[in-house]
CSV table of C-alpha atoms in Angstrom, one decimal:
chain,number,residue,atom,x,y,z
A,868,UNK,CA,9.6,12.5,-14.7
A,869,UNK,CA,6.7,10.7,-13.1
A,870,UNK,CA,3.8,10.2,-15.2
A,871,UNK,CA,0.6,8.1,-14.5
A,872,UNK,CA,-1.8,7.6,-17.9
A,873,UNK,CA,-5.5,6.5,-17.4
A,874,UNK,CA,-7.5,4.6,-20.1
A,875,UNK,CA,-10.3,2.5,-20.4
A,876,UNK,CA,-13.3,4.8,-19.2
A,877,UNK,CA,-16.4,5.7,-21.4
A,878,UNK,CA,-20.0,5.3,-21.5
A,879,UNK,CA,-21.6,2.2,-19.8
A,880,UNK,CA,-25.2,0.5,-19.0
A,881,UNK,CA,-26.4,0.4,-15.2
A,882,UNK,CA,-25.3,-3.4,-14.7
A,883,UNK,CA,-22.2,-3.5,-17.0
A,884,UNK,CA,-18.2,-3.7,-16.8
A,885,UNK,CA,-15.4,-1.9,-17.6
A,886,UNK,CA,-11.8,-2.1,-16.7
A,887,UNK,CA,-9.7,1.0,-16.4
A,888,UNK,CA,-5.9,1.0,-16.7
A,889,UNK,CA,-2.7,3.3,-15.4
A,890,UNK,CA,0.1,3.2,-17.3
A,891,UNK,CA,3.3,4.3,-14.6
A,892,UNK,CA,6.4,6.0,-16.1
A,893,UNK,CA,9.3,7.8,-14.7
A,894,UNK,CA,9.9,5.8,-11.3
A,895,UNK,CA,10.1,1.8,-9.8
A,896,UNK,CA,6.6,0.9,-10.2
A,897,UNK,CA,7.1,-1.9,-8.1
A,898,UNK,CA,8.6,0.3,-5.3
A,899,UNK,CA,5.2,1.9,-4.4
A,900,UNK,CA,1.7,1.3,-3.6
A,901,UNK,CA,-0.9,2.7,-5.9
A,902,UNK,CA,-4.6,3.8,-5.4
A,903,UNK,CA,-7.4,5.0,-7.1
A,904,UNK,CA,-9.5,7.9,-6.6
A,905,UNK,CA,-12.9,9.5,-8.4
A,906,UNK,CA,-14.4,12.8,-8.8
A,907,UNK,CA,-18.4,12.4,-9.1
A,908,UNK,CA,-19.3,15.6,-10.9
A,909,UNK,CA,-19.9,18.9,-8.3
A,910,UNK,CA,-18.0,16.5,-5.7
A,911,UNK,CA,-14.9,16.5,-4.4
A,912,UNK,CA,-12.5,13.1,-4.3
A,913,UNK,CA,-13.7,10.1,-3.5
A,914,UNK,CA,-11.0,7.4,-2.4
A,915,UNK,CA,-11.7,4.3,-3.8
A,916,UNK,CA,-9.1,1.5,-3.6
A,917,UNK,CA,-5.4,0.7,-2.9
A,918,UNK,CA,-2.9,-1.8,-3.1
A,919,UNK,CA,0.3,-2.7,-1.7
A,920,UNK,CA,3.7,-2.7,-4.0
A,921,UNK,CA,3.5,-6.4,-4.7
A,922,UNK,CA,-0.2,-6.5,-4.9
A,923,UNK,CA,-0.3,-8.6,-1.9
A,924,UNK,CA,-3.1,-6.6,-0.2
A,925,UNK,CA,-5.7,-4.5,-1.1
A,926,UNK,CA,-8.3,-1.9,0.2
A,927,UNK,CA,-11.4,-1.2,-1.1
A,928,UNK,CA,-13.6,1.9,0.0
A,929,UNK,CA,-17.4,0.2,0.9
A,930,UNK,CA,-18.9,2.0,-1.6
A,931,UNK,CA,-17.0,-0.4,-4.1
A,932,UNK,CA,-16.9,-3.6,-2.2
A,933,UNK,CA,-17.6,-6.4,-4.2
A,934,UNK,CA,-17.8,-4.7,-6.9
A,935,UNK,CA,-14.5,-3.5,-8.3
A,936,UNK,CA,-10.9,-5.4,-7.8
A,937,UNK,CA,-8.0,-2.9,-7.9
A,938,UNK,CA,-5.2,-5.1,-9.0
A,939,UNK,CA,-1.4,-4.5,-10.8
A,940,UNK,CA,1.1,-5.8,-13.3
A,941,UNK,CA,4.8,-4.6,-12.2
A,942,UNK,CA,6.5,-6.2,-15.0
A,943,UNK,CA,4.0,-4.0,-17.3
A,944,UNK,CA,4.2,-0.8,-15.1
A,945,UNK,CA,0.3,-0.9,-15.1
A,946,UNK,CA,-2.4,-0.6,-12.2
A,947,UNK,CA,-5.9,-1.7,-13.3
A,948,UNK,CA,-9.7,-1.1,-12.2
A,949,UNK,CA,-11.8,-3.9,-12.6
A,950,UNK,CA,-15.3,-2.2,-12.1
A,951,UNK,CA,-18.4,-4.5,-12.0
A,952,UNK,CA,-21.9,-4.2,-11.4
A,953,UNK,CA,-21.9,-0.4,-12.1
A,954,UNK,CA,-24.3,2.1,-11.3
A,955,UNK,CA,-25.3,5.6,-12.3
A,956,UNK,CA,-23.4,6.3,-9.1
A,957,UNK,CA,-20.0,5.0,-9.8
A,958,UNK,CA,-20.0,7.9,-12.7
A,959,UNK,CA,-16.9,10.2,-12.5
A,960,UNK,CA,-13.6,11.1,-13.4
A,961,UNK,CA,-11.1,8.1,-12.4
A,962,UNK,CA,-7.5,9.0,-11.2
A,963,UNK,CA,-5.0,6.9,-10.3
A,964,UNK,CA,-2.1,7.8,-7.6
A,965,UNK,CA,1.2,6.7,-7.1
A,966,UNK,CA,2.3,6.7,-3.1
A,967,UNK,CA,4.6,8.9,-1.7
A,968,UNK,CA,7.1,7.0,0.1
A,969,UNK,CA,8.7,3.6,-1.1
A,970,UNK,CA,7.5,0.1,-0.3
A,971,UNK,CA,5.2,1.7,2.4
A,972,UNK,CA,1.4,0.5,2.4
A,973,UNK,CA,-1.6,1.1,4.9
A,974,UNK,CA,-4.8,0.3,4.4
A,975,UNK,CA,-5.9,3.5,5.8
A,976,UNK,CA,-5.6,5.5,2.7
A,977,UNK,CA,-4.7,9.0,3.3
A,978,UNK,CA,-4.7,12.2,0.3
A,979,UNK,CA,-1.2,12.8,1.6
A,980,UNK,CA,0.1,9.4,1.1
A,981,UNK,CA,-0.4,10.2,-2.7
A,982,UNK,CA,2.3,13.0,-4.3
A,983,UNK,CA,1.1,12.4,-7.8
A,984,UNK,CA,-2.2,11.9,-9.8
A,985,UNK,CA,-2.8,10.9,-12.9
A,986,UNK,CA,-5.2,13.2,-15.5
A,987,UNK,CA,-7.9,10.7,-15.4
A,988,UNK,CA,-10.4,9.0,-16.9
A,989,UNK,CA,-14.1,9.7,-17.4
A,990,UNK,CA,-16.5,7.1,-16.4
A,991,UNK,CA,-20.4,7.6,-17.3
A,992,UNK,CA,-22.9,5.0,-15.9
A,993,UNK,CA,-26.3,5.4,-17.5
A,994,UNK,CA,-29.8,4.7,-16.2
């Protein structure tokens, strides 16, 4: 059974850091590309990052850019957020996604390239 765990979100100053973190169960981990994805509250999802299954490349959505680092550990089954810099406008509910089809990656994220979601974590930025 596939099972994707987020952790790490919470209250934060405008200005400060957090990392989140997706623990992966139940398939290869290293088989498939990952993303994240937010749900600002009365929105609908936001696409916010991917990578590849080594890790290699990365994709950020603009919103983020220089800001957060997506990045992964496949001998710890664990994708992580790096989120700098935040604002009162990076607050939301953070899900990671595991990709639908095996050692396939495209910059060009897609909502069906995902077939599983995690039950995310929530992120609060204060002004």
């Amino acid at each position: 059974e596939v099972q994707l765990v987020e952790s790490g979100g919470g209250l934060v100053q405008t200005g400060g850091s957090l990392r989140l973190s997706c623990a992966a169960s139940g398939f290869t981990f290293g088989d498939y590309a990952m993303s994240w994805v937010r749900q600002a509250p009365g929105k609908g999802l936001e696409w916010v990052s991917s990578i590849n299954p080594s890790g290699k490349y990365r994709s950020l959505a603009n919103s983020v850019k220089g800001r957060f680092t997506i990045s992964r550990d496949n001998d710890r089954n664990t994708l992580y957020l790096q989120m700098n810099s935040l604002t009162p406008e990076d607050t939301a509910v953070y899900y990671c996604e595991k990709w639908r089809s095996p050692l396939y990656y495209t910059g060009d994220y897609q909502p069906a390239s995902s077939d599983y979601r995690g039950q995310g974590t929530e992120l609060t930025v204060s002004s």
